[in-house]
C-alpha cells in the first residue's frame, strides 16, 4: 500500500483550518470529482480520498487523533465503516444532483464489504438412470441431506421470545480492521469479527434446539422431474434448494446430476441408438423377417436375401426422444452373421451338399494358393523387420 496522502493536503486546507473551511473545501472538491459528474477514470478514487479526509477532519475526536498520530492513529481506532459513520453525506451533497447514499455503496458495495445477503452452499446430488428411464423421463422424489434454518428459532439462533443483540466489537458490521506498520508502509487488514463470527449479532439466550447456530440438518424430500431424452452428465438446477444461509440469507442451489447407466443392448449416440443383432447365414442368404427389441417394445426389420454381415438397418424414430424439440432419433440395427458352432448329422450333410454345389467341397488350399500365401507372409515379415 503506498503512503497515504495527508488529509489536509487532500482537501487543500491548512492545519489550522476551521470546520467551516474544511466543509467548504470538501464541497467544492467533491462537486468537481464526484464520479457521477466527472468523466475522469480516477474520479471515484479521488472522491473516496476526499470523503475520507473530510470524514476524519470534520470530526473533532478523529481530527485530534490524526493530528497527534497521523494515519496510524486513525487506522488503529476505526474501521472504514466507522470512519464514515456519523457523516451526513446526503445533507452535504444535497443539490449536487448526486445522491449521498451512493457514497456508502461506493465504499462498501464491492470487494471486502459485507453488503448483500449471505448465500448458502450449492449442493450436488447424483442420480442414476437406466436408458429406459432417460428415454421416458422420470418424476421422482429424492432425499437430499442439507442445512436448513432451525424450525424452532426460524434460523435466528435466539431462544424464541428473545432477540440477538448487535455485536459491540464490530458494531454490527461483522468486520474489524487493524492497522500494522510494516517495512512497506502501513498495512490495513480487514477481517471477520472474532466475537460474532461476522454475523454482526450476538445471541445472549441461545435456542435450545440448535444451540444458537440457527441451523438444522435435515434429509429433505424433493420432487424432481427429469425430462425425456436427458443425456448423461447433464444436470437439473433447482434454485434455492441448497443449504440455507440463515434467516436473512439466500439459500444455495441444488444441482441434480444425471448419470445414465450403460445398456446391455443399446449404445447411444446423441438421439440415435445402435444395436447389433445376430442372424444365421441361412437367414442372411435367404432373407428373413426379423423381430428386434427396441427401448419401448419390439420392431420388425426385413432382411433381404443376400445380406452381408455388418449391414445396418435403420428404424426411424425408434431411438431416443430429443430433449429440446420434437420427435426421436433412429435405431440402427447392425446384423452379424453367426456361424454355427455345432451341427447335427443332418445339418452337416446338408451343408456338405451345399458346399459341393458351390464347388468348394471339403478341400484344402491348392498348391498355387499355398505358395501365394507364403509369399504374402514373407513380405509382411520383411516389412516388419
Ligand atoms: Zn434454533
Ligand atoms: Zn462482531
XYZ file of C-alpha atoms and ligand atoms in Angstrom:
387
model
C 0.000 0.000 0.000
C 1.529 3.327 -0.986
C 1.885 6.009 1.648
C -1.419 7.663 2.277
C -1.687 11.316 1.437
C -2.032 13.843 4.199
C -5.708 14.614 4.789
C -5.080 18.366 4.919
C -3.250 18.189 1.593
C -6.062 16.171 0.069
C -8.558 18.896 0.909
C -6.062 21.683 0.258
C -6.558 23.321 3.619
C -4.091 24.390 6.311
C -3.563 22.544 9.595
C -5.478 25.206 11.472
C -8.426 25.343 9.069
C -11.794 25.863 10.717
C -14.631 23.345 10.493
C -16.315 25.672 8.061
C -13.198 25.927 5.846
C -12.970 22.164 5.739
C -16.588 21.801 4.797
C -16.346 24.415 2.064
C -13.187 22.823 0.664
C -14.748 19.391 0.662
C -17.951 20.514 -1.008
C -16.031 22.320 -3.698
C -13.735 19.383 -4.477
C -16.446 16.738 -4.110
C -18.552 18.592 -6.640
C -15.652 18.534 -9.073
C -14.652 14.897 -8.558
C -17.966 13.198 -7.923
C -17.960 10.138 -10.211
C -21.494 10.977 -11.352
C -20.285 14.325 -12.590
C -16.743 13.650 -13.743
C -15.549 11.624 -16.691
C -12.091 11.181 -15.229
C -11.499 7.458 -14.635
C -9.678 8.311 -11.417
C -12.618 10.323 -10.137
C -14.026 7.630 -7.911
C -10.698 7.033 -6.199
C -10.204 10.758 -5.791
C -13.706 11.180 -4.445
C -13.162 8.428 -1.894
C -9.936 10.064 -0.796
C -11.655 13.411 -0.377
C -14.548 11.911 1.522
C -12.288 10.022 3.873
C -10.257 13.143 4.573
C -13.426 15.078 5.228
C -14.846 12.328 7.456
C -11.769 12.494 9.674
C -11.157 16.227 9.751
C -14.798 17.150 10.298
C -14.974 15.082 13.468
C -13.142 16.766 16.384
C -12.146 13.455 18.024
C -10.874 11.899 14.830
C -9.105 15.085 13.812
C -7.303 15.244 17.133
C -6.133 11.627 16.824
C -4.988 12.303 13.303
C -3.105 15.435 14.342
C -1.356 13.515 17.087
C -0.631 10.143 15.477
C -1.224 10.599 11.775
C -2.888 7.832 9.736
C -1.822 5.184 12.241
C -3.896 6.895 14.905
C -6.977 6.647 12.700
C -6.464 3.182 11.274
C -5.844 1.558 14.611
C -9.028 3.029 16.031
C -11.614 2.988 13.299
C -12.764 0.597 10.653
C -13.534 2.032 7.224
C -17.195 1.988 8.075
C -16.593 3.649 11.429
C -14.764 6.456 9.688
C -17.811 7.412 7.687
C -20.340 6.774 10.368
C -21.920 9.974 11.548
C -21.078 11.984 8.451
C -24.224 13.007 6.695
C -23.065 12.954 3.102
C -26.619 13.124 1.922
C -27.010 16.525 3.529
C -23.601 17.701 2.493
C -24.041 16.900 -1.151
C -27.640 17.954 -1.448
C -28.253 19.841 -4.616
C -25.299 18.249 -6.356
C -27.579 16.098 -8.421
C -25.786 13.168 -6.877
C -27.231 11.105 -4.082
C -25.293 10.960 -0.870
C -26.498 7.410 -0.350
C -24.465 6.105 -3.219
C -21.335 7.047 -1.319
C -21.817 4.202 1.062
C -22.424 1.834 -1.784
C -19.303 3.141 -3.428
C -17.171 2.438 -0.406
C -18.653 -0.774 0.804
C -20.597 -2.089 -2.134
C -17.993 -4.315 -3.695
C -14.909 -6.223 -2.668
C -14.424 -6.713 1.010
C -17.708 -5.152 2.001
C -20.413 -7.211 3.578
C -23.214 -5.789 1.515
C -25.760 -8.136 0.040
C -27.231 -11.171 1.754
C -25.138 -14.205 2.611
C -25.572 -17.159 0.282
C -25.868 -20.800 1.281
C -23.759 -23.547 -0.224
C -24.747 -25.136 -3.508
C -25.339 -28.864 -3.262
C -24.889 -31.705 -5.714
C -26.983 -34.825 -5.890
C -26.156 -37.642 -8.286
C -28.959 -39.735 -9.700
C -28.543 -42.959 -11.687
C -30.952 -43.590 -14.529
C -31.403 -46.513 -16.856
C -31.511 -45.746 -20.557
C -35.217 -46.648 -20.495
C -35.860 -44.046 -17.763
C -33.877 -41.448 -19.699
C -35.980 -42.179 -22.767
C -39.301 -41.839 -20.965
C -38.455 -39.115 -18.478
C -38.923 -39.544 -14.775
C -40.767 -37.902 -11.948
C -39.373 -38.969 -8.631
C -38.612 -37.937 -5.081
C -35.052 -37.633 -3.909
C -33.860 -37.216 -0.353
C -31.200 -34.547 -0.043
C -29.307 -34.003 3.218
C -28.963 -30.274 3.653
C -28.716 -27.462 6.179
C -31.952 -25.664 6.881
C -32.973 -22.947 9.282
C -33.742 -24.339 12.721
C -37.542 -24.645 12.782
C -37.765 -23.616 16.429
C -35.978 -20.250 16.171
C -36.529 -19.752 12.414
C -32.784 -19.615 11.985
C -32.082 -16.697 14.300
C -30.332 -18.918 16.856
C -32.010 -16.957 19.632
C -34.358 -18.627 22.069
C -37.940 -17.904 20.968
C -39.073 -14.711 22.683
C -35.550 -13.254 22.785
C -33.611 -11.418 20.077
C -29.949 -11.281 19.140
C -28.110 -8.090 20.145
C -25.779 -6.047 17.941
C -22.146 -7.076 18.396
C -20.253 -4.392 20.301
C -16.846 -5.305 18.888
C -17.731 -4.683 15.242
C -20.846 -2.611 15.896
C -22.867 -4.897 13.708
C -20.668 -4.730 10.628
C -19.204 -8.205 11.117
C -15.772 -6.879 10.138
C -12.860 -5.467 12.104
C -9.960 -3.515 10.631
C -6.478 -3.487 12.018
C -3.515 -1.316 11.031
C 0.026 -2.628 11.188
C 3.268 -0.828 10.477
C 5.450 -2.832 8.129
C 8.637 -2.018 6.186
C 6.390 -1.374 3.174
C 4.276 1.128 4.988
C 1.079 0.775 6.855
C -0.985 -2.277 6.097
C -4.636 -2.156 6.960
C -6.248 -5.525 7.140
C -9.920 -6.188 7.344
C -11.068 -9.432 8.877
C -14.133 -11.200 10.150
C -15.079 -10.061 13.627
C -13.825 -12.729 16.044
C -16.531 -12.090 18.593
C -19.603 -12.588 16.395
C -18.006 -14.587 13.590
C -19.043 -11.964 11.029
C -22.756 -12.091 11.773
C -22.762 -8.660 13.413
C -25.051 -10.008 16.108
C -24.600 -11.919 19.336
C -27.022 -14.343 20.845
C -27.461 -13.960 24.592
C -30.031 -16.728 25.113
C -29.373 -19.440 22.549
C -32.149 -21.583 21.104
C -32.112 -24.969 22.816
C -32.766 -26.987 19.685
C -29.818 -25.704 17.662
C -27.574 -24.408 20.487
C -27.697 -20.968 18.908
C -26.400 -21.946 15.483
C -29.771 -21.325 13.854
C -29.123 -24.345 11.637
C -30.571 -27.805 11.463
C -29.561 -30.761 9.309
C -32.438 -32.334 7.505
C -32.880 -35.019 4.884
C -35.308 -33.069 2.728
C -37.551 -34.901 0.281
C -37.679 -33.031 -3.010
C -39.744 -33.886 -6.068
C -37.873 -33.690 -9.311
C -38.967 -34.033 -12.906
C -36.381 -35.292 -15.359
C -37.349 -34.651 -18.977
C -37.382 -37.429 -21.569
C -34.237 -37.510 -23.670
C -31.890 -36.286 -20.967
C -28.228 -37.082 -21.546
C -25.514 -38.494 -19.350
C -23.735 -35.766 -17.336
C -26.488 -33.181 -17.720
C -27.881 -31.570 -14.611
C -31.049 -30.009 -13.319
C -30.652 -26.807 -11.339
C -33.129 -26.356 -8.517
C -32.822 -22.797 -7.384
C -32.867 -22.220 -3.644
C -32.874 -25.925 -2.749
C -29.286 -25.947 -1.455
C -28.042 -25.121 2.023
C -29.695 -22.308 3.909
C -27.717 -19.167 4.776
C -29.692 -18.111 7.820
C -32.917 -16.129 8.074
C -31.629 -13.142 6.091
C -29.548 -15.085 3.611
C -30.295 -16.656 0.272
C -30.265 -20.428 0.048
C -27.839 -22.072 -2.353
C -28.933 -24.101 -5.358
C -29.227 -27.834 -5.785
C -27.701 -29.472 -8.836
C -29.089 -32.889 -9.702
C -26.520 -34.574 -11.917
C -27.784 -37.275 -14.277
C -25.746 -40.443 -14.652
C -27.069 -42.838 -17.285
C -26.018 -46.422 -16.828
C -24.666 -48.317 -19.822
C -27.257 -50.527 -21.524
C -26.859 -54.229 -22.229
C -28.123 -53.932 -25.804
C -28.134 -50.336 -26.913
C -25.390 -47.829 -27.405
C -26.395 -44.210 -27.526
C -25.142 -41.631 -29.981
C -26.967 -38.339 -29.288
C -30.572 -39.208 -30.023
C -29.738 -42.327 -32.035
C -29.384 -45.831 -30.672
C -27.164 -48.530 -32.087
C -27.501 -52.246 -31.532
C -26.140 -55.426 -33.011
C -28.242 -58.491 -33.715
C -27.067 -61.953 -34.749
C -28.596 -63.670 -37.770
C -27.834 -67.091 -39.192
C -26.117 -67.395 -42.557
C -29.215 -69.031 -43.978
C -31.270 -66.009 -42.912
C -28.647 -63.773 -44.472
C -28.597 -65.798 -47.659
C -32.319 -66.419 -47.993
C -33.667 -63.239 -46.405
C -35.759 -63.073 -43.252
C -38.354 -61.140 -41.349
C -36.621 -60.344 -38.047
C -38.023 -59.162 -34.759
C -35.709 -56.873 -32.796
C -36.067 -55.287 -29.357
C -36.419 -51.524 -29.029
C -36.366 -49.397 -25.870
C -40.165 -49.422 -25.780
C -41.010 -52.835 -27.128
C -40.223 -54.556 -30.405
C -39.966 -53.797 -34.073
C -39.568 -55.818 -37.241
C -36.924 -55.500 -39.911
C -36.921 -57.133 -43.297
C -33.527 -58.646 -44.060
C -33.298 -59.123 -47.833
C -31.763 -62.216 -49.366
C -28.010 -61.902 -49.769
C -27.424 -59.611 -46.784
C -23.763 -59.256 -45.759
C -22.526 -59.219 -42.199
C -22.201 -55.651 -40.881
C -25.179 -54.342 -42.853
C -27.024 -51.682 -40.858
C -30.796 -51.312 -40.919
C -32.319 -48.068 -39.772
C -35.565 -47.889 -37.847
C -36.742 -44.307 -37.993
C -37.993 -42.741 -34.776
C -37.094 -45.741 -32.636
C -34.137 -44.028 -30.951
C -34.128 -41.632 -28.011
C -36.546 -38.714 -27.826
C -34.898 -35.369 -28.478
C -34.643 -33.242 -25.358
C -35.424 -29.934 -26.979
C -37.733 -30.293 -29.893
C -39.979 -32.905 -31.259
C -39.511 -36.423 -32.411
C -36.945 -39.050 -31.721
C -33.725 -40.299 -33.183
C -33.334 -43.570 -35.062
C -32.432 -47.097 -34.068
C -29.623 -48.566 -36.133
C -29.536 -52.349 -36.191
C -26.318 -53.907 -37.375
C -26.585 -57.566 -38.354
C -23.821 -60.026 -37.595
C -23.812 -63.423 -39.243
C -23.368 -66.228 -36.782
C -21.536 -69.379 -37.789
C -22.996 -72.424 -36.047
C -20.552 -73.935 -33.570
C -22.057 -77.396 -33.619
C -24.080 -79.239 -36.243
C -26.381 -82.216 -36.231
C -25.565 -85.013 -38.632
C -28.384 -83.910 -40.914
C -27.273 -80.264 -40.918
C -23.743 -81.341 -41.635
C -24.870 -83.471 -44.539
C -26.927 -80.627 -45.991
C -24.058 -78.173 -45.670
C -21.627 -80.557 -47.318
C -24.050 -80.921 -50.169
C -24.326 -77.174 -50.373
C -20.553 -76.812 -50.380
C -20.321 -79.301 -53.193
C -22.930 -77.315 -55.074
C -20.702 -74.227 -54.630
C -17.767 -76.279 -55.952
C -15.773 -75.919 -52.749
C -16.417 -79.334 -51.258
C -14.109 -80.349 -48.441
C -10.872 -79.334 -49.970
C -7.701 -77.752 -48.694
C -5.968 -74.877 -50.368
C -4.346 -75.789 -53.686
C -0.543 -75.710 -54.098
C -0.865 -72.488 -56.085
C -2.871 -70.810 -53.314
C -0.364 -72.054 -50.709
C 2.619 -70.508 -52.466
C 0.713 -67.242 -52.779
C 0.005 -67.231 -49.033
C 3.685 -67.984 -48.287
C 4.716 -65.077 -50.442
C 2.416 -62.637 -48.640
C 3.599 -63.844 -45.207
C 7.240 -63.352 -46.238
C 6.514 -59.859 -47.490
C 4.802 -58.902 -44.253
C 7.690 -60.316 -42.230
C 10.344 -58.396 -44.132
C 8.294 -55.202 -43.898
C 8.105 -55.559 -40.120
C 11.873 -56.163 -39.743
Zn -32.854 -22.854 16.844
Zn -18.860 -8.593 15.712
